[in-house]
Short mmCIF file of C-alpha atoms in Angstrom, two decimals:
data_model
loop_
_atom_site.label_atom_id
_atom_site.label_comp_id
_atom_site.label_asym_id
_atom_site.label_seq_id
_atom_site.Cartn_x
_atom_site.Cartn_y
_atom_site.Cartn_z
CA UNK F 1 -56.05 10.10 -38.67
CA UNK F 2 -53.91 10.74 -35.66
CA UNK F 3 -51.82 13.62 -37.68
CA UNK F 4 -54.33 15.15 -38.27
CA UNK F 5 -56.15 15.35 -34.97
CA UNK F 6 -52.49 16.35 -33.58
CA UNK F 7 -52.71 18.85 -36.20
CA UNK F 8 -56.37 20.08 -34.71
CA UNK F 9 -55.12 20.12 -31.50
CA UNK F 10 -51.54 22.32 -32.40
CA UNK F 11 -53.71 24.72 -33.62
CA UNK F 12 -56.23 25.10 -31.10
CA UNK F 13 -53.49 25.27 -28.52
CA UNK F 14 -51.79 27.82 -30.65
CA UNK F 15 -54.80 29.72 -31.10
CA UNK F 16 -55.83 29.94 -27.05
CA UNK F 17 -51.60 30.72 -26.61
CA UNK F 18 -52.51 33.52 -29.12
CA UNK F 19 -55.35 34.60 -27.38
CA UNK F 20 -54.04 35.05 -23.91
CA UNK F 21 -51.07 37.45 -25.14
CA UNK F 22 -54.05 39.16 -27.19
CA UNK F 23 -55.79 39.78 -23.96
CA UNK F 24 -52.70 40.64 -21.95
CA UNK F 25 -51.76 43.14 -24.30
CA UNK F 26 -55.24 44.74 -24.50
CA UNK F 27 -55.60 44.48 -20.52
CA UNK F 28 -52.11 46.03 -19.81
CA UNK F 29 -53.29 49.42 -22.62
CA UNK F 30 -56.46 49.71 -20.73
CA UNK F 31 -54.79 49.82 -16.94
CA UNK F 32 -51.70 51.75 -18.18
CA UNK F 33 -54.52 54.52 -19.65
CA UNK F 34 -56.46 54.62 -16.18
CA UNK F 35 -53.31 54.68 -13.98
CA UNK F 36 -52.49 57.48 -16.90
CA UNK F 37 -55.68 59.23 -16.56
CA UNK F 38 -55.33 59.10 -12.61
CA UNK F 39 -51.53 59.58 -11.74
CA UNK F 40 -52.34 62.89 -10.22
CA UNK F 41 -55.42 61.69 -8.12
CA UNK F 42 -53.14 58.95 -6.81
CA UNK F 43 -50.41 61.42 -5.67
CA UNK F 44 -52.78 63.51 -4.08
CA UNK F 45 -53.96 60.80 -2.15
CA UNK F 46 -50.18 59.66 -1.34
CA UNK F 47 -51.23 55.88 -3.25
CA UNK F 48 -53.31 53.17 -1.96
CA UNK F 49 -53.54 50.47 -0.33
CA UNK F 50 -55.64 47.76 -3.02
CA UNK F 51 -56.12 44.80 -1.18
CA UNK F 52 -55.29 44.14 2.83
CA UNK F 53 -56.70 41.05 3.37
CA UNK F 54 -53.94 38.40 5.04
CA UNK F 55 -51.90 37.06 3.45
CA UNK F 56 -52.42 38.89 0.22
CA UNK F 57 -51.76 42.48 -0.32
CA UNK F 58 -51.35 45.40 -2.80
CA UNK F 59 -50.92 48.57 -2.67
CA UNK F 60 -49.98 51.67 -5.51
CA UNK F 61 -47.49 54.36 -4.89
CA UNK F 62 -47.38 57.56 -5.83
CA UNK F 63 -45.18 56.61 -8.65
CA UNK F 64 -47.84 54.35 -9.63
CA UNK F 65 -45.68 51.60 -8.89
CA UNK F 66 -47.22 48.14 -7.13
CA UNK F 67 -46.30 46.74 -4.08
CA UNK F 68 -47.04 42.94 -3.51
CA UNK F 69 -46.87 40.81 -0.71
CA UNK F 70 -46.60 37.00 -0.78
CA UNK F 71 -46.57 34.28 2.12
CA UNK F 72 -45.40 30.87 1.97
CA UNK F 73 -43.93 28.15 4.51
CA UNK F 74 -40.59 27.69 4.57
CA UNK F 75 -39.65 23.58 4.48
CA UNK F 76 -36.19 24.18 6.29
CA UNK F 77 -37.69 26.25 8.96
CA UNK F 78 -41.01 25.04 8.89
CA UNK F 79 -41.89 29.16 9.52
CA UNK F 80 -44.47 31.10 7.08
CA UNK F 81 -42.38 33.73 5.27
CA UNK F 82 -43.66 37.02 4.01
CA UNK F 83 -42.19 38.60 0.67
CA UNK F 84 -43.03 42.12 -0.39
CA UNK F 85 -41.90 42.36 -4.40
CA UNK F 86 -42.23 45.82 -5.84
CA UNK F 87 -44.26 45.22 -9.26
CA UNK F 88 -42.80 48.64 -12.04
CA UNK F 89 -45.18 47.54 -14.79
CA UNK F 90 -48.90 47.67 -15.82
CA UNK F 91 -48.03 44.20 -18.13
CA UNK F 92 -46.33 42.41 -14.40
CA UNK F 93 -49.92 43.38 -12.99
CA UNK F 94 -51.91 41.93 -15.55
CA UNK F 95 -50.26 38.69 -15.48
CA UNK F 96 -50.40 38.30 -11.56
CA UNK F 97 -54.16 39.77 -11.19
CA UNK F 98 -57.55 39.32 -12.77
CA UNK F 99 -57.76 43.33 -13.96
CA UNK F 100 -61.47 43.00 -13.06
CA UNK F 101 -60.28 42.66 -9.72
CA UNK F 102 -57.74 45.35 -9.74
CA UNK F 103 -60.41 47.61 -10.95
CA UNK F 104 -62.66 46.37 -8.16
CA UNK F 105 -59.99 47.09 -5.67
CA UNK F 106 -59.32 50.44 -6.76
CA UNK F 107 -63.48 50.97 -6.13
CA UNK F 108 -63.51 49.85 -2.73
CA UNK F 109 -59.91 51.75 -1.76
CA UNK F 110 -61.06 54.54 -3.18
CA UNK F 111 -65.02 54.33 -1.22
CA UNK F 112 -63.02 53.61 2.34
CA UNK F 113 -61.02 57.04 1.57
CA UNK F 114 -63.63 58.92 0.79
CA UNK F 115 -65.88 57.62 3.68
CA UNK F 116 -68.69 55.96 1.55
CA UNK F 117 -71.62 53.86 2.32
CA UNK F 118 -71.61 50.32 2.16
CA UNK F 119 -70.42 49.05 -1.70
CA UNK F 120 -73.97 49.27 -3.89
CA UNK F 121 -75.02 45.45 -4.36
CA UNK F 122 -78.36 46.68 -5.87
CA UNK F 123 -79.76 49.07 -8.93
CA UNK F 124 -80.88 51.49 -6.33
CA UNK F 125 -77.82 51.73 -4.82
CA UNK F 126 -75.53 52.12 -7.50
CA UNK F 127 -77.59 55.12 -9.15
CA UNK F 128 -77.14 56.92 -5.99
CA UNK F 129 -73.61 56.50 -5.39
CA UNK F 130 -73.42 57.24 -8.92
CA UNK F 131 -75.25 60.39 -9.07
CA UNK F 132 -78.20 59.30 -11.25
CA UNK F 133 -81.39 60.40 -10.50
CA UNK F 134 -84.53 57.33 -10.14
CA UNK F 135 -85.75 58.86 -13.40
CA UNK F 136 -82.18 58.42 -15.46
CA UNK F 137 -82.43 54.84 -14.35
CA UNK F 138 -82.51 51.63 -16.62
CA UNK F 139 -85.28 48.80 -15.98
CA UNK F 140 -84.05 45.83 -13.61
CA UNK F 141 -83.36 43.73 -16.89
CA UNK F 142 -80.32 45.39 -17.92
CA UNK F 143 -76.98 45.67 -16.35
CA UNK F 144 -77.38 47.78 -13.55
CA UNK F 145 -73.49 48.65 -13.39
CA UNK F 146 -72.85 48.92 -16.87
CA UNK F 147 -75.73 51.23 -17.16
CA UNK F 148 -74.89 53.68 -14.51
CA UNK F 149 -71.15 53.90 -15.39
CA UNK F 150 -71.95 54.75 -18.89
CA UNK F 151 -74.50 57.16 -17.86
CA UNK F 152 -71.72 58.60 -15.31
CA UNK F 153 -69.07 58.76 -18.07
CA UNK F 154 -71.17 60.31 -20.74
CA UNK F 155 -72.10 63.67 -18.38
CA UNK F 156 -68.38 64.01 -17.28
CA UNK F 157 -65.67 66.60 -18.86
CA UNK F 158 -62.66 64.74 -20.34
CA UNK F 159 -59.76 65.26 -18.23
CA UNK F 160 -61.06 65.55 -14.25
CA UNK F 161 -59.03 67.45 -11.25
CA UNK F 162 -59.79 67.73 -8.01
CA UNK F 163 -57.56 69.70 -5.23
CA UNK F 164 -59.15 67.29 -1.87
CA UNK F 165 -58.78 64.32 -0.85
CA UNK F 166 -62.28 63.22 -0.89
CA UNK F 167 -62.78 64.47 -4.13
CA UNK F 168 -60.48 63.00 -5.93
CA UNK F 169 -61.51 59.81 -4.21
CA UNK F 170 -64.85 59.94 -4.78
CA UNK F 171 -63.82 60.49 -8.56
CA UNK F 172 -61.37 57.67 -8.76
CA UNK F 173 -64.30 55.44 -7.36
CA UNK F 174 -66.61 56.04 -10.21
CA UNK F 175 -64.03 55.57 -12.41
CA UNK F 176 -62.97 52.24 -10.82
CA UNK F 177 -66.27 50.69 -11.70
CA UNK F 178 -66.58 52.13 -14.70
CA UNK F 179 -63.42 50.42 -15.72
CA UNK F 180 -64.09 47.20 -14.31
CA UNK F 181 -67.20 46.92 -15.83
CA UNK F 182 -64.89 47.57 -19.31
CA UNK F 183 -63.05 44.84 -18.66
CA UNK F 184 -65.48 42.43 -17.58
CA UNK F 185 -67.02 43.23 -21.06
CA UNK F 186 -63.61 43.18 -22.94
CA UNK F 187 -62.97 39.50 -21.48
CA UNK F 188 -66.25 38.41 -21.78
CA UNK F 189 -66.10 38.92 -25.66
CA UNK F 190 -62.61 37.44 -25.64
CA UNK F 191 -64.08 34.46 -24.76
CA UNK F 192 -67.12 34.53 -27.24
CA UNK F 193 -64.22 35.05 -30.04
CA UNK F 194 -62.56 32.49 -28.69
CA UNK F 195 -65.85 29.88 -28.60
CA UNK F 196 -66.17 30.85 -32.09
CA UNK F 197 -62.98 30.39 -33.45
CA UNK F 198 -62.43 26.99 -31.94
CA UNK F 199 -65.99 25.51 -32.40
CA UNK F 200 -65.17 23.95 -35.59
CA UNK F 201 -62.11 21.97 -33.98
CA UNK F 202 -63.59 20.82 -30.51
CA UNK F 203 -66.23 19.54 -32.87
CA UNK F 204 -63.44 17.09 -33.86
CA UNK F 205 -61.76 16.60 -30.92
CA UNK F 206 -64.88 16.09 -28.64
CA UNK F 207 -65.06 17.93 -25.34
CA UNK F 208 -62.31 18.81 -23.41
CA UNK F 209 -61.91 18.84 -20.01
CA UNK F 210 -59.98 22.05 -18.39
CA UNK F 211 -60.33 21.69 -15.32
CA UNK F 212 -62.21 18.97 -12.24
CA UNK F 213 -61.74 20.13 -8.75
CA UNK F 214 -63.80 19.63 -5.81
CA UNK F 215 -65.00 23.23 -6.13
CA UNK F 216 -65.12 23.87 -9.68
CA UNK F 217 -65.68 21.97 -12.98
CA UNK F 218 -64.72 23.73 -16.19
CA UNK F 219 -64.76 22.05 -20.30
CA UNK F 220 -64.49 23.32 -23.78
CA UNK F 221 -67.38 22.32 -25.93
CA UNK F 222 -68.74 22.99 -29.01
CA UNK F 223 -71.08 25.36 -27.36
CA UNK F 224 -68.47 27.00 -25.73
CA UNK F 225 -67.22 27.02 -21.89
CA UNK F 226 -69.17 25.20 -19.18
CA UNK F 227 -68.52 25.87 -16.07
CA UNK F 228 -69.65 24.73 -12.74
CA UNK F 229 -68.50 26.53 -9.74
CA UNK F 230 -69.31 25.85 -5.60
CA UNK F 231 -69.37 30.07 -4.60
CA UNK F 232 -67.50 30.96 -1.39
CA UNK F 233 -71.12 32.23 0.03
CA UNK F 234 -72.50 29.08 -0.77
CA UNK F 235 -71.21 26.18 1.20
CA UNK F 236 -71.63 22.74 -1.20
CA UNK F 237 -74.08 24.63 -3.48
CA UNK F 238 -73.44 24.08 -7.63
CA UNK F 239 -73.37 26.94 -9.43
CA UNK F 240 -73.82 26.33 -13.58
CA UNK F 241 -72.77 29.67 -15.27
CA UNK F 242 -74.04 30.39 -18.77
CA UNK F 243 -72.05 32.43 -21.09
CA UNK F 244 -69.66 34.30 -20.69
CA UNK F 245 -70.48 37.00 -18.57
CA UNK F 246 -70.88 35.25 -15.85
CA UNK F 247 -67.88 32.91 -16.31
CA UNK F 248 -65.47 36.24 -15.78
CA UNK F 249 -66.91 36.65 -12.51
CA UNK F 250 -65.08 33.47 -11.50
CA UNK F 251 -62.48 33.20 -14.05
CA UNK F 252 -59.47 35.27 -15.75
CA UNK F 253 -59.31 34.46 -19.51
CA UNK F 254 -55.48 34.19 -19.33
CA UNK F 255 -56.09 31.21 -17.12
CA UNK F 256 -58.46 30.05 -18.76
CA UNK F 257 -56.38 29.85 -22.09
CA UNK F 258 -53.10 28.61 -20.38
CA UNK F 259 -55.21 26.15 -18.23
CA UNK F 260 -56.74 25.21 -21.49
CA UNK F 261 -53.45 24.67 -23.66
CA UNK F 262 -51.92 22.43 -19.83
CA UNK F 263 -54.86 19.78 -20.66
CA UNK F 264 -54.25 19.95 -24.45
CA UNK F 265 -50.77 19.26 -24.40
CA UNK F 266 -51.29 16.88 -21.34
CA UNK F 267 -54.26 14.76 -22.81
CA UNK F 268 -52.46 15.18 -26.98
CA UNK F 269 -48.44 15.33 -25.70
CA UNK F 270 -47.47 15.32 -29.63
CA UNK F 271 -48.85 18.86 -29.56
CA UNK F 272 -46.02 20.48 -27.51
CA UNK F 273 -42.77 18.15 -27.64
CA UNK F 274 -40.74 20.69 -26.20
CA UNK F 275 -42.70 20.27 -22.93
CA UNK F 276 -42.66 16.23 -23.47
CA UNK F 277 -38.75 17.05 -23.81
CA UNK F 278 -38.59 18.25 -20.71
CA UNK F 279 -40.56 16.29 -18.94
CA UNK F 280 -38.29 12.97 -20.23
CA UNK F 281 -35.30 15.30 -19.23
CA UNK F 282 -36.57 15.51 -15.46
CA UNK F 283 -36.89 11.44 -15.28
CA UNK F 284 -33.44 10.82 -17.04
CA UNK F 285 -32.29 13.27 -14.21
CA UNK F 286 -34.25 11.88 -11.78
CA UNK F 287 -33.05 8.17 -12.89
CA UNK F 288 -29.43 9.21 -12.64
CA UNK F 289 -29.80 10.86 -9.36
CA UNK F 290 -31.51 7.72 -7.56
CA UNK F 291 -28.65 5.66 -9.30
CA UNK F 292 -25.81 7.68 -7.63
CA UNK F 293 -28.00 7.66 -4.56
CA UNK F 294 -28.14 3.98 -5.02
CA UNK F 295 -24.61 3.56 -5.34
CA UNK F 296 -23.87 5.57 -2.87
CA UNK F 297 -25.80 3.46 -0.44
CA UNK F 298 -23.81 0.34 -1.27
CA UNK F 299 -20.88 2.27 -0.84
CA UNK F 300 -21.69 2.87 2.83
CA UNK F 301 -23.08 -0.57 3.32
CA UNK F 302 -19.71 -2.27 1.73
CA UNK F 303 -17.95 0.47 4.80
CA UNK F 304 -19.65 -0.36 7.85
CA UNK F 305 -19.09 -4.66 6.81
CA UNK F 306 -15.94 -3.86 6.15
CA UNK F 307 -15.82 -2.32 9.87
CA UNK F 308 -18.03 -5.00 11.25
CA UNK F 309 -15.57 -7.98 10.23
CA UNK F 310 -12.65 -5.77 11.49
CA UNK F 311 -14.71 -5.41 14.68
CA UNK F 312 -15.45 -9.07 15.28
CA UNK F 313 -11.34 -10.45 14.27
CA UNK F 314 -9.61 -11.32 17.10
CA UNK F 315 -6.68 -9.08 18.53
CA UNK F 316 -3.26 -10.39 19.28
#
């Protein structure tokens, strides 16, 4: 009975491994064909700056390259250290960032440069940034972004050029939440695939937990992901979300499917031996090194008694 529950649990884990290369492949074709689509708008504007908010940072160049800064503490120095890493590739983006949120950045860079209102947080507001009259509008039970980028995208020419800076950020903008709403939807039905795919084995396995933290609470059941968050505007206030478009607000898919396979292979180890392998490496090595320590420190102890009896003999 055990085999075969291993056997559930290899292929689960091989199926939510599958998955997250799945999504990073789809992810990195749908940022490489905006950053295609907008490589001129970008140069116009001499590139962006993403995301300025200490300590993280990103910015695009003209050559639609990334720039990326990091901060950590140094434990020799005890300093904080700042590292800026130049990021060539749309695939290196997608597997440092959430693309919803690089497509959110590239909406708020682009509003600041072109000197926009406040970001639309309501229907209202997000027809008239968009350009859609009261009467185009949807009703309030739809998806107020969804609906006005499609609406935006469907009256718009195919290939776009503008010759101003404004212009061409105003454009870029649109297109920014357009996209991001894209890939909210594209990881959203990731994860329904996913929940549908793997209902049959959970249903063996029981629930599984992913992931317990003081702010957060997510598990795999045979409904699909639960989730229970505590939002950063809402001091000790549970959030449940239900389904998956709400759990991309909070959470990347390829996180979710790593973090996923982490508690599989942690709770089951027989599912991935080569990480039990090296986990019984690290101890061996560990062993050995607190044995030389060890023997090391009864070398020096043997030293100084050996100097302490020389000490205390008497001289001639």
């Amino acid at each position: 009975m055990e085999t075969g529950h291993n056997d559930l649990l290899g292929e689960l884990a091989a199926d939510a491994a599958l998955e997250r290369s799945d999504f990073i492949v789809q992810a990195t074709e749908q940022l490489r064909r905006f950053l295609d689509h907008h490589k001129d708008r970008i140069a116009v504007l001499g590139g962006l700056t993403l995301i300025d908010d200490e300590p993280d940072y990103l910015s695009i160049a003209p050559d639609l390259s990334f720039r990326s800064r990091s901060r950590y503490l140094d434990d020799i120095t005890g300093e904080w250290v700042s590292e800026t890493e130049v990021i060539e590739s749309a695939s290196e983006l997608i597997e440092l960032y959430n693309p919803a949120d690089v497509y959110a950045a590239f909406a708020e860079a682009a509003r600041e440069a072109a000197g926009m209102p406040a970001e639309p947080t309501a229907e209202g507001d997000l027809l008239e940034v968009s350009g859609i009259s009261p009467d185009e509008g949807v009703s309030l039970s739809e998806d107020p972004y969804a609906a006005a980028a499609d609406s935006w995208a469907a009256g718009q020419p195919i290939s776009l050029s503008e010759d101003d800076d404004e212009s061409a950020a105003r454009r870029l903008y649109d297109l920014s939440l357009e996209y991001q709403e894209r890939s909210q939807r594209s990881e959203a039905r990731l994860l329904d695939e996913f929940e549908g795919a793997s209902a049959g084995l959970v249903s063996v396995i029981g629930d599984m937990i992913i992931v317990d933290d003081d702010d957060e609470r997510l598990s795999l059941t045979t409904n699909g992901f639960r989730a229970e968050v505590i939002p950063e505007d809402a001091e000790d206030e549970w959030r449940t979300l239900s389904g998956s478009d709400q759990l991309v607000e909070f959470y990347d898919p390829t996180d979710v499917f790593g973090d996923l396979a982490d508690a599989l292979a942690e709770a089951f180890p027989a599912v991935a031996p080569e990480l039990q392998d090296a986990s019984a490496n690290g101890t061996e090595e560990a062993a050995e090194g607190g044995a030389e320590a060890a023997e090391a420190d009864a070398d020096g102890e043997a030293a100084t008694d050996a100097g302490d009896d020389a000490e205390d003999r008497p001289t001639a």
